[in-house]
Short mmCIF file of C-alpha atoms in Angstrom, two decimals:
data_model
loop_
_atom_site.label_atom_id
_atom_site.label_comp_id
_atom_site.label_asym_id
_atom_site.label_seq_id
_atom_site.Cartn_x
_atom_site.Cartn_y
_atom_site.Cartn_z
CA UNK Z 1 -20.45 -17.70 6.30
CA UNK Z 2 -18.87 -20.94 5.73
CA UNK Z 3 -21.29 -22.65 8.11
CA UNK Z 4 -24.32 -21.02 7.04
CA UNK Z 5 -23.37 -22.43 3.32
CA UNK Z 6 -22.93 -25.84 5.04
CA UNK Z 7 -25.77 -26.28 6.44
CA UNK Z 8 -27.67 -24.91 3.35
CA UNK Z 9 -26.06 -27.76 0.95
CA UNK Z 10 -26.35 -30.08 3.55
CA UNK Z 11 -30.34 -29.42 3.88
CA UNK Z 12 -30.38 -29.55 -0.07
CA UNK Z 13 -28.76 -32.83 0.10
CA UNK Z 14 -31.56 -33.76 2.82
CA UNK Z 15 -34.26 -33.26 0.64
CA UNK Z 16 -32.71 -35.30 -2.62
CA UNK Z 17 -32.69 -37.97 -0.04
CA UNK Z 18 -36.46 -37.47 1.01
CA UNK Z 19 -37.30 -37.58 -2.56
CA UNK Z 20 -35.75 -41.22 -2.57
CA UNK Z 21 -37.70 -41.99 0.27
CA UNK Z 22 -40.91 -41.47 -1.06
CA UNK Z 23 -40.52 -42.71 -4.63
CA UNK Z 24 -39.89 -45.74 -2.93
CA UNK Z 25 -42.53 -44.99 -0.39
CA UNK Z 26 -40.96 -45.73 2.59
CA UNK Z 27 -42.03 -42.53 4.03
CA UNK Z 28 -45.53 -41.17 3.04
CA UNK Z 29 -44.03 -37.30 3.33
CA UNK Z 30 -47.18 -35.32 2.46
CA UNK Z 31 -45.41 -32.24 3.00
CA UNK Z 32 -43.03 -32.80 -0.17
CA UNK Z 33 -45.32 -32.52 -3.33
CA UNK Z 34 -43.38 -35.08 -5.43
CA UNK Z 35 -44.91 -37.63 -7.15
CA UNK Z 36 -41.35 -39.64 -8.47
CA UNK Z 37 -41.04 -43.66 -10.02
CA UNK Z 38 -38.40 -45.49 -8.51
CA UNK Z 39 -36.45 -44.83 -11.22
CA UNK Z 40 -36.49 -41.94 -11.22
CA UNK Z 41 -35.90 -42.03 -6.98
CA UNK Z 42 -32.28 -43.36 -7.61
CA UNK Z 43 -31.43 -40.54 -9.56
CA UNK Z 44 -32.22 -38.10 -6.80
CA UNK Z 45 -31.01 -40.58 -4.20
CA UNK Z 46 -27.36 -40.22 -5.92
CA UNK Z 47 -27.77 -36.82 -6.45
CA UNK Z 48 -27.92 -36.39 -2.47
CA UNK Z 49 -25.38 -38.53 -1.95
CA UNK Z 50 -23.41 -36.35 -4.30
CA UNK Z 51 -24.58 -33.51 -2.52
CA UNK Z 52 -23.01 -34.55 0.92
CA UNK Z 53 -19.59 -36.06 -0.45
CA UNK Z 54 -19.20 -31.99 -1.45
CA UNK Z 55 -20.50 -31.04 2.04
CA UNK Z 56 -17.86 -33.20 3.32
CA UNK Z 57 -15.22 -31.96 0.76
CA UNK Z 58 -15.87 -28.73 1.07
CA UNK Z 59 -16.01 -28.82 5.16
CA UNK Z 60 -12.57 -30.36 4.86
CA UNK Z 61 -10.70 -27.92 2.49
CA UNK Z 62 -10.25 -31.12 0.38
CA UNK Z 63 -8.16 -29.91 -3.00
CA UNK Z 64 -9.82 -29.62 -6.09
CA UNK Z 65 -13.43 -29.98 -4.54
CA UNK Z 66 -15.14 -28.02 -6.79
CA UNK Z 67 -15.11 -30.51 -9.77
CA UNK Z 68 -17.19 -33.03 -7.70
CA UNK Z 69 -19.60 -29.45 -6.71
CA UNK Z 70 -19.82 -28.24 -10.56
CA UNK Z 71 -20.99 -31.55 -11.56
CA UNK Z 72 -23.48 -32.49 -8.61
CA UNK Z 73 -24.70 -29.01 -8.97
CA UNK Z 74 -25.64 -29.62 -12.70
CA UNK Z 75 -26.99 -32.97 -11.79
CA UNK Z 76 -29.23 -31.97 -9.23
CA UNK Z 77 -30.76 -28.95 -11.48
CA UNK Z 78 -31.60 -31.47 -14.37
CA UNK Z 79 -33.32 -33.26 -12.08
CA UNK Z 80 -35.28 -30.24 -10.28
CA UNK Z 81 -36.25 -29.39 -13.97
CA UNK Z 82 -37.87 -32.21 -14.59
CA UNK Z 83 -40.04 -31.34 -11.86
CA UNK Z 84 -39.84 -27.51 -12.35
CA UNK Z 85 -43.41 -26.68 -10.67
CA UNK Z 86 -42.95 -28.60 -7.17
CA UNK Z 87 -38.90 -28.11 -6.68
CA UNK Z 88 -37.99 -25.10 -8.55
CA UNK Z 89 -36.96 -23.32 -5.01
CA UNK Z 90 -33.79 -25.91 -4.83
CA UNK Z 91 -32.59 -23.76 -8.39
CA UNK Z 92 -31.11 -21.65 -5.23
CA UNK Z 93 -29.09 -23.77 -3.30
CA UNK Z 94 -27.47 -25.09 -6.67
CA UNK Z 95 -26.94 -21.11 -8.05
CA UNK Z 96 -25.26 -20.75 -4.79
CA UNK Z 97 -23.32 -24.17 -5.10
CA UNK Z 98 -22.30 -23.01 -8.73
CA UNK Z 99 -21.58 -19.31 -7.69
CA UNK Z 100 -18.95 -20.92 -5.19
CA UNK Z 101 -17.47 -23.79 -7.54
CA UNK Z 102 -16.75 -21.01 -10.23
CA UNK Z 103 -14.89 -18.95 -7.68
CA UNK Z 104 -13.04 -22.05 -5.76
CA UNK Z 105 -11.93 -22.43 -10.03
CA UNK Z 106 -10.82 -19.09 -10.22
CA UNK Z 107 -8.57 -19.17 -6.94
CA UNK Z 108 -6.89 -22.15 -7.72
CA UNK Z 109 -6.43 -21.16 -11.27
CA UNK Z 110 -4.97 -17.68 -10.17
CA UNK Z 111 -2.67 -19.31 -7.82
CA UNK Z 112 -1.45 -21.92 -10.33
CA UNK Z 113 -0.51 -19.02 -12.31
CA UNK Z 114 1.09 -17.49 -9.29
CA UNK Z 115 3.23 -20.70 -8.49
CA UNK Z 116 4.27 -21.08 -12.85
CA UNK Z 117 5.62 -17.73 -12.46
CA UNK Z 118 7.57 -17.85 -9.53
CA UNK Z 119 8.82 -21.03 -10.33
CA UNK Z 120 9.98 -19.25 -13.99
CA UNK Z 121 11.46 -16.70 -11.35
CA UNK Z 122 14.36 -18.97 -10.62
CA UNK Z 123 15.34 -20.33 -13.75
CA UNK Z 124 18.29 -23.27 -13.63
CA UNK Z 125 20.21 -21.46 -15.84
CA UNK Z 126 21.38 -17.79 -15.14
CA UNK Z 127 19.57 -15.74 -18.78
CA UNK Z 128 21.61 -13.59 -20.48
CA UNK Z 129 20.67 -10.48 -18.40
CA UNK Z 130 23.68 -12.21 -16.19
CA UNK Z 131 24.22 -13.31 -12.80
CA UNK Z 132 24.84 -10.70 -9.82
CA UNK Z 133 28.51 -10.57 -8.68
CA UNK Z 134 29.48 -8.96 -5.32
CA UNK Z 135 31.26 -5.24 -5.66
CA UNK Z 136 33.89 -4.85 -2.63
CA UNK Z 137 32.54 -3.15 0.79
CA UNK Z 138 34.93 -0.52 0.32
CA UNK Z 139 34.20 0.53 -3.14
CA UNK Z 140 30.16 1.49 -1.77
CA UNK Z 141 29.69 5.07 -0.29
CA UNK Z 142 30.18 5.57 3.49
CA UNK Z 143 26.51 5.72 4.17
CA UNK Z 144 25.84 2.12 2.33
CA UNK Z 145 28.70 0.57 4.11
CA UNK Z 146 27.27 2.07 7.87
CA UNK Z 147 23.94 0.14 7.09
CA UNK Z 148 25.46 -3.13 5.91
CA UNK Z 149 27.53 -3.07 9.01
CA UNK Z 150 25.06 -1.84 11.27
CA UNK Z 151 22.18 -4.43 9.81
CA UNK Z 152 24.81 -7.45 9.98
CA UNK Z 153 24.83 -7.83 5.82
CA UNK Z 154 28.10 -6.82 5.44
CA UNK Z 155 29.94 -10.19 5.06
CA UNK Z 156 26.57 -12.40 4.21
CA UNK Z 157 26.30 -13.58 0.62
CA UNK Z 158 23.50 -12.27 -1.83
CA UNK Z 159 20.95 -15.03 -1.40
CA UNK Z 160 19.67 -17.09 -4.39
CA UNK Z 161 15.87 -16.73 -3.47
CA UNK Z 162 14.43 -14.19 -1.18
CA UNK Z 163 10.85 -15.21 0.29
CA UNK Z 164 8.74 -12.35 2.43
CA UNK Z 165 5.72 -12.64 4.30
CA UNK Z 166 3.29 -9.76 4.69
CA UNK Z 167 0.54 -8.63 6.05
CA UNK Z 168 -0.92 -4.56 5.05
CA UNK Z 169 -3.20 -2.04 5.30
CA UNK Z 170 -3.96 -0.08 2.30
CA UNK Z 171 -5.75 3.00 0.72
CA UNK Z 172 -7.10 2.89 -2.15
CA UNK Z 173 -7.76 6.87 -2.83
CA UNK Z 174 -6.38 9.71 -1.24
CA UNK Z 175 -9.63 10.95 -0.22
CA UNK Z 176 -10.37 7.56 2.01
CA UNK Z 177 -10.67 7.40 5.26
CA UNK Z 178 -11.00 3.48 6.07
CA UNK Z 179 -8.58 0.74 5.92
CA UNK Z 180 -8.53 -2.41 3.71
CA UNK Z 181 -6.37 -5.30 5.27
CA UNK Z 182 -4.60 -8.23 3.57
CA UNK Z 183 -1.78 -10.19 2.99
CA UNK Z 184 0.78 -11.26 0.61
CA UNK Z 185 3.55 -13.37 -0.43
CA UNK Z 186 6.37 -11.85 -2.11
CA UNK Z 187 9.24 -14.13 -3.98
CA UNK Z 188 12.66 -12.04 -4.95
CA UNK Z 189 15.25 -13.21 -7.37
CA UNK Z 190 18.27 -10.67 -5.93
CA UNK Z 191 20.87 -12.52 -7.81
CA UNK Z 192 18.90 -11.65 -11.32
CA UNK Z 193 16.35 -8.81 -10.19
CA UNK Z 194 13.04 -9.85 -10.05
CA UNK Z 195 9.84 -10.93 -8.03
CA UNK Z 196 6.23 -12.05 -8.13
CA UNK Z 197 3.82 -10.35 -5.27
CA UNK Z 198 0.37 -12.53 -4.86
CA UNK Z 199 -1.81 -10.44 -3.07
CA UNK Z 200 -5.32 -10.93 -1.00
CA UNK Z 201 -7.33 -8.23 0.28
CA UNK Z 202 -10.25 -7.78 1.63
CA UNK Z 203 -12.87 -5.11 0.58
CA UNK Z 204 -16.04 -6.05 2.28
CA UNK Z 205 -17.21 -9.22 3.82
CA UNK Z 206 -18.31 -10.65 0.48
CA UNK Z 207 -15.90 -8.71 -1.75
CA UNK Z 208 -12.17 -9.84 -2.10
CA UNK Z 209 -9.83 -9.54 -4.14
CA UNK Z 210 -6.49 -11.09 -5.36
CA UNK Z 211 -3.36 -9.53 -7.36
CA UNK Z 212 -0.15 -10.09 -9.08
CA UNK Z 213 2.53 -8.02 -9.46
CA UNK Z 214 5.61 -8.85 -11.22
CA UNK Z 215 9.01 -7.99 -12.43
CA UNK Z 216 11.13 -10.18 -14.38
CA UNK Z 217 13.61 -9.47 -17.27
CA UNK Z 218 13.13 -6.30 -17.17
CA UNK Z 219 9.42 -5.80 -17.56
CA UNK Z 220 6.63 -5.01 -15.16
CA UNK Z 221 3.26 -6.19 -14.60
CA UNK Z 222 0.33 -6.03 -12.65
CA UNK Z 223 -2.98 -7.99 -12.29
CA UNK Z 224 -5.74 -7.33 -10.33
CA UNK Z 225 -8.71 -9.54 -10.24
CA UNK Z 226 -12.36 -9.58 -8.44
CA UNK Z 227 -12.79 -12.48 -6.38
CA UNK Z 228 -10.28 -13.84 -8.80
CA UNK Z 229 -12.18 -14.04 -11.56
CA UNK Z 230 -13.25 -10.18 -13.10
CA UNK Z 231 -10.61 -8.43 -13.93
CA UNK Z 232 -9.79 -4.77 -12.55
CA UNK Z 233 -6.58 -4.26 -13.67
CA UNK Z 234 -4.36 -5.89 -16.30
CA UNK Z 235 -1.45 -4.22 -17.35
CA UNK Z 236 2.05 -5.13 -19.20
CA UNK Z 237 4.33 -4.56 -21.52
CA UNK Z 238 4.12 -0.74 -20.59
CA UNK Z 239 7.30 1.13 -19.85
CA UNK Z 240 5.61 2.98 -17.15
CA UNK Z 241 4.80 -0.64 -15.70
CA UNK Z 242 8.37 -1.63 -16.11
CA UNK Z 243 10.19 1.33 -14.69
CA UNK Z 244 7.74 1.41 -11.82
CA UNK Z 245 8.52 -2.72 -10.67
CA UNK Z 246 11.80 -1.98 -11.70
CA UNK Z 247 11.85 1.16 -8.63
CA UNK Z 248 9.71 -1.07 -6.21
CA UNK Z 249 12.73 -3.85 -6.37
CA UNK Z 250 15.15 -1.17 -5.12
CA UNK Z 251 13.40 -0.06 -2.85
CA UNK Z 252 12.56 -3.39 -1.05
CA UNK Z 253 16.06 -4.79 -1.57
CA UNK Z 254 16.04 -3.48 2.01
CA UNK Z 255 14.64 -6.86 3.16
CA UNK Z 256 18.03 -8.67 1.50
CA UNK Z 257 20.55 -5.29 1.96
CA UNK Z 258 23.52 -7.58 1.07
CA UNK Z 259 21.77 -7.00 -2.72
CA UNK Z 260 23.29 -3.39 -2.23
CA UNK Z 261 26.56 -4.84 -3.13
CA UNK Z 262 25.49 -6.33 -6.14
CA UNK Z 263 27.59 -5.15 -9.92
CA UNK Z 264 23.85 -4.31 -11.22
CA UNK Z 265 24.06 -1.31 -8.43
CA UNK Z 266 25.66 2.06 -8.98
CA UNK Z 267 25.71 4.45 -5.87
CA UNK Z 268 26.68 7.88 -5.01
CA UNK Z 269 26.98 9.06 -2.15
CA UNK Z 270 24.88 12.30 -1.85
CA UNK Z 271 25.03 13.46 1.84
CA UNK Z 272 26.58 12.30 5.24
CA UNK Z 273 23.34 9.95 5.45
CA UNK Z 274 21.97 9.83 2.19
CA UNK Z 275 23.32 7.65 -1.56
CA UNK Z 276 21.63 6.99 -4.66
CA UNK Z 277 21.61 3.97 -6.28
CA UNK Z 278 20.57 3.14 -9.97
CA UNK Z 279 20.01 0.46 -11.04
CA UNK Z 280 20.42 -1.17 -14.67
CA UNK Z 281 18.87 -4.40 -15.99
CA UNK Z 282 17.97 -5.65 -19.30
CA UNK Z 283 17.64 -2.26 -20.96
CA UNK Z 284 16.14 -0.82 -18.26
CA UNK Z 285 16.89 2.15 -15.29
CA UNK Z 286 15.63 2.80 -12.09
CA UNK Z 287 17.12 5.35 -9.71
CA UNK Z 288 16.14 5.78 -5.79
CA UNK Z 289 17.78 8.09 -3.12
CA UNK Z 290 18.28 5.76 0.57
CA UNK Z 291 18.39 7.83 4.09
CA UNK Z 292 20.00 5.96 7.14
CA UNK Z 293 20.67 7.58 10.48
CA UNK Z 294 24.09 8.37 11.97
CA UNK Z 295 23.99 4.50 12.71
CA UNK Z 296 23.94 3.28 9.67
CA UNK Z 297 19.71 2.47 9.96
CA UNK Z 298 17.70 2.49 7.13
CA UNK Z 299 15.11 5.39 7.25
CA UNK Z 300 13.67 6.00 4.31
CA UNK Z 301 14.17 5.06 0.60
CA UNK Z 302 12.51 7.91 -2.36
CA UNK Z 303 11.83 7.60 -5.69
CA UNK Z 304 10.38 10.02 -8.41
CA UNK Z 305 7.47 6.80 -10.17
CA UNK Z 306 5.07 6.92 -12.18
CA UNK Z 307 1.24 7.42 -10.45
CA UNK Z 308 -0.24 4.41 -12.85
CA UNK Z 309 0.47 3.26 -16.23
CA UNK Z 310 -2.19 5.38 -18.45
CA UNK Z 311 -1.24 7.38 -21.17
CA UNK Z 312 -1.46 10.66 -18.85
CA UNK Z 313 0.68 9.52 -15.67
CA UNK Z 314 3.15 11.40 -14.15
CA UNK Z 315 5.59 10.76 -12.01
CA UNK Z 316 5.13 11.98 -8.30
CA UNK Z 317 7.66 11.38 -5.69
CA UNK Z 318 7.30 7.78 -3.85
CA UNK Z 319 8.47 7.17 -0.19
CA UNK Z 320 8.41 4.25 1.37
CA UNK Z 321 9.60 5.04 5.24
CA UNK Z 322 10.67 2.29 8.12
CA UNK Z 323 8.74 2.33 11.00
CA UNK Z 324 9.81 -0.63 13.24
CA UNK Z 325 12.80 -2.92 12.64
CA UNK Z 326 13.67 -6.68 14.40
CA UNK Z 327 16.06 -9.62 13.32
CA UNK Z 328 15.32 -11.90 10.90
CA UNK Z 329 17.81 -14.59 9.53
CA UNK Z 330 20.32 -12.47 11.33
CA UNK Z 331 19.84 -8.98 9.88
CA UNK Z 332 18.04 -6.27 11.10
CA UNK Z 333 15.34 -5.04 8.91
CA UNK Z 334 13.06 -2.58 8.82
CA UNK Z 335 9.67 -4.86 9.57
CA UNK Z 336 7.17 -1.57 9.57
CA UNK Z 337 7.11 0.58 7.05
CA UNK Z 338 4.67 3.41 5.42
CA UNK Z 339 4.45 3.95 1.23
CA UNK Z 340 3.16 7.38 0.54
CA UNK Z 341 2.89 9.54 -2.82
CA UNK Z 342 3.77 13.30 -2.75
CA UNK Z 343 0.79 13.73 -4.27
CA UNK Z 344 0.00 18.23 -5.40
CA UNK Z 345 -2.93 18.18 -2.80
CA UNK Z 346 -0.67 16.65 0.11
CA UNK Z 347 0.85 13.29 1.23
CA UNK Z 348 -1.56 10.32 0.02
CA UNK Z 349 -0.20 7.85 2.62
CA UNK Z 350 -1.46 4.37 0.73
CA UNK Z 351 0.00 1.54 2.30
CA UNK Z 352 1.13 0.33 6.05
CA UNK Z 353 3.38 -2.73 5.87
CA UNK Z 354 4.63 -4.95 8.53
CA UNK Z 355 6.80 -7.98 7.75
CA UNK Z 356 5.75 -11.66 9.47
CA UNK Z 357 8.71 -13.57 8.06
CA UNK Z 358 11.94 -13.12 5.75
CA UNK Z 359 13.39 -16.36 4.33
CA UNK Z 360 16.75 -16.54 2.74
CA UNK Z 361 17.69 -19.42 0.40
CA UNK Z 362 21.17 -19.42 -0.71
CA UNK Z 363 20.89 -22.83 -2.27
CA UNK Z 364 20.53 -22.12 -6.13
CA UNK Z 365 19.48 -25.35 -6.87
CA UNK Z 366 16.62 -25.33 -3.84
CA UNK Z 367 13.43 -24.83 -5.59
CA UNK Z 368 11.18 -22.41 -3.94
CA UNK Z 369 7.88 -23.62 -2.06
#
């Protein structure tokens, strides 16, 4: 696709140049019904020249390319309007041109937004929801302590920033039967519990989309967009929301599991294998049950969450299950994992997970990248 839109721009920019060419008549070019002053000839010589420096710019990723593409795009219609009758067919290549511009825009804007809030993620001063202190080993249930031993947390520190790497299938109704893929980047505050998930996904070759979701302070959002521009879904300040982020950070604290230790935790111990945890932050309460094996592994964490944020939601029970496991900055964590709702019709199994990369920062005054 990207080559195909290449070579269209770059025969666009091919026949601003021919235009030159025969305004100054150093080609006869019967075949191009243009009948241009000199003047005039420079214009659409510079708007061909304008038309390759984005070729170029786009070919090469080059940041912020789109500027230089809005502006040539614009140019080079004014000057096909002038001559509406013999070059309206190059109103395509410049809608196209546009079409991508707008959306480059809307990437780059959504991602600066991304980047402001995960940099607001880690503030330099610890807010007054207060910083995460370590309880004792011993003073967790049985079950909690097996898994920090057996996952080599048990004498790490909590870390600072938590960064995970992910790639996913996902489902977006119960009823279908194909897989989208994408990937994400996930940022975790453990030490004052909160995160910011960017997410891009692809739901046909021409239709993608990105998200956000977020938890900090206490409150939940989430933001899906259409190509990064239309939004889908835009929801916050919504207690659903918040409870909901507020349950998804427990249950992935399994990717830092020293974070089980932290004084914003309360467990009991509910089985041999099994402990709930609840935990309270900034007003708010979120309560999940964790399985391990007779090992100490993490199976399975389950929740009772809210199925969206509308006025008629209910909560249905959440499980997010391990699948595969492996060593990353010398824990074991669970890598693979499956998110399914209990849904009255049967298990709606949504989501397949599998973790690229875990990166601990224990640094608090590292910034994240």
């Amino acid at each position: 696709m990207k080559i195909t839109f290449i070579l269209l721009l770059t025969l666009h920019a091919l026949i601003h140049l021919l235009g030159f060419l025969k305004a100054f008549e150093w080609m006869e070019l019967k075949a191009l019904p243009l009948h241009l002053s000199k003047s005039t000839g420079l214009l659409w010589l510079m708007a061909g020249l304008g038309m390759i420096l984005v070729v170029v710019a786009y070919a090469g990723s080059g940041k912020n390319w789109w500027y230089l593409a809005l502006l040539v795009a614009l140019f080079s219609q004014v000057l096909i309007s002038l001559y509406w009758s013999e070059a309206k067919f190059g109103t395509l290549p410049n809608l196209l041109l546009l079409l991508v511009a707008l959306h480059a825009w809307s990437m780059d804007r959504f991602e600066r937004k991304v980047a402001m809030e995960v940099q607001d993620l880690f503030p330099s001063e610890v807010t007054s929801g207060g910083q995460a202190e370590m309880q004792p080993l011993a003073a967790l249930p049985e079950p909690v302590q097996r898994w920090l031993k057996r996952s080599g947390a048990e004498a790490t520190p909590i870390p600072s920033q938590v960064q995970v790497l992910q790639d996913f299938e996902l489902k977006l109704k119960p009823e279908q039967t194909n897989w989208y893929r994408g990937s994400a980047s996930q940022f975790f505050n453990p030490l004052e519990p909160g995160f910011v998930w960017s997410l891009n996904l692809s739901i046909l070759p021409l239709v993608a989309v990105k998200g956000r979701d977020l938890l900090r302070r206490g409150n939940g959002e989430m933001l899906i967009k259409l190509w990064s521009l239309i939004p889908l879904v835009d929801e916050k300040d919504n207690p659903k929301i918040d409870e909901g982020s507020l349950q998804r950070f427990l249950g992935e604290l399994v990717w830092f599991p020293s974070a089980a230790r932290s004084s914003y935790l309360e467990w009991e111990q509910l089985g041999p294998n099994e402990a709930k945890a609840t935990l309270s932050y900034w007003g708010q309460k979120a309560t999940g049950t964790f399985t391990f094996d007779d090992s100490g592994r993490f199976l399975r964490f389950q929740t009772e969450r809210y199925l969206g944020g509308e006025e008629g939601a209910t909560r249905k029970p959440w499980i997010v299950e391990a699948k595969g496991y492996q060593t990353m900055e010398g824990v074991e964590l669970p890598v693979q994992c499956e998110a399914t709702w209990l849904l009255d019709e049967g298990p709606w199994t949504w989501a397949r997970i599998r973790i690229l990369s875990v990166t601990y920062r224990r640094d608090e005054g590292e910034s994240p990248a």
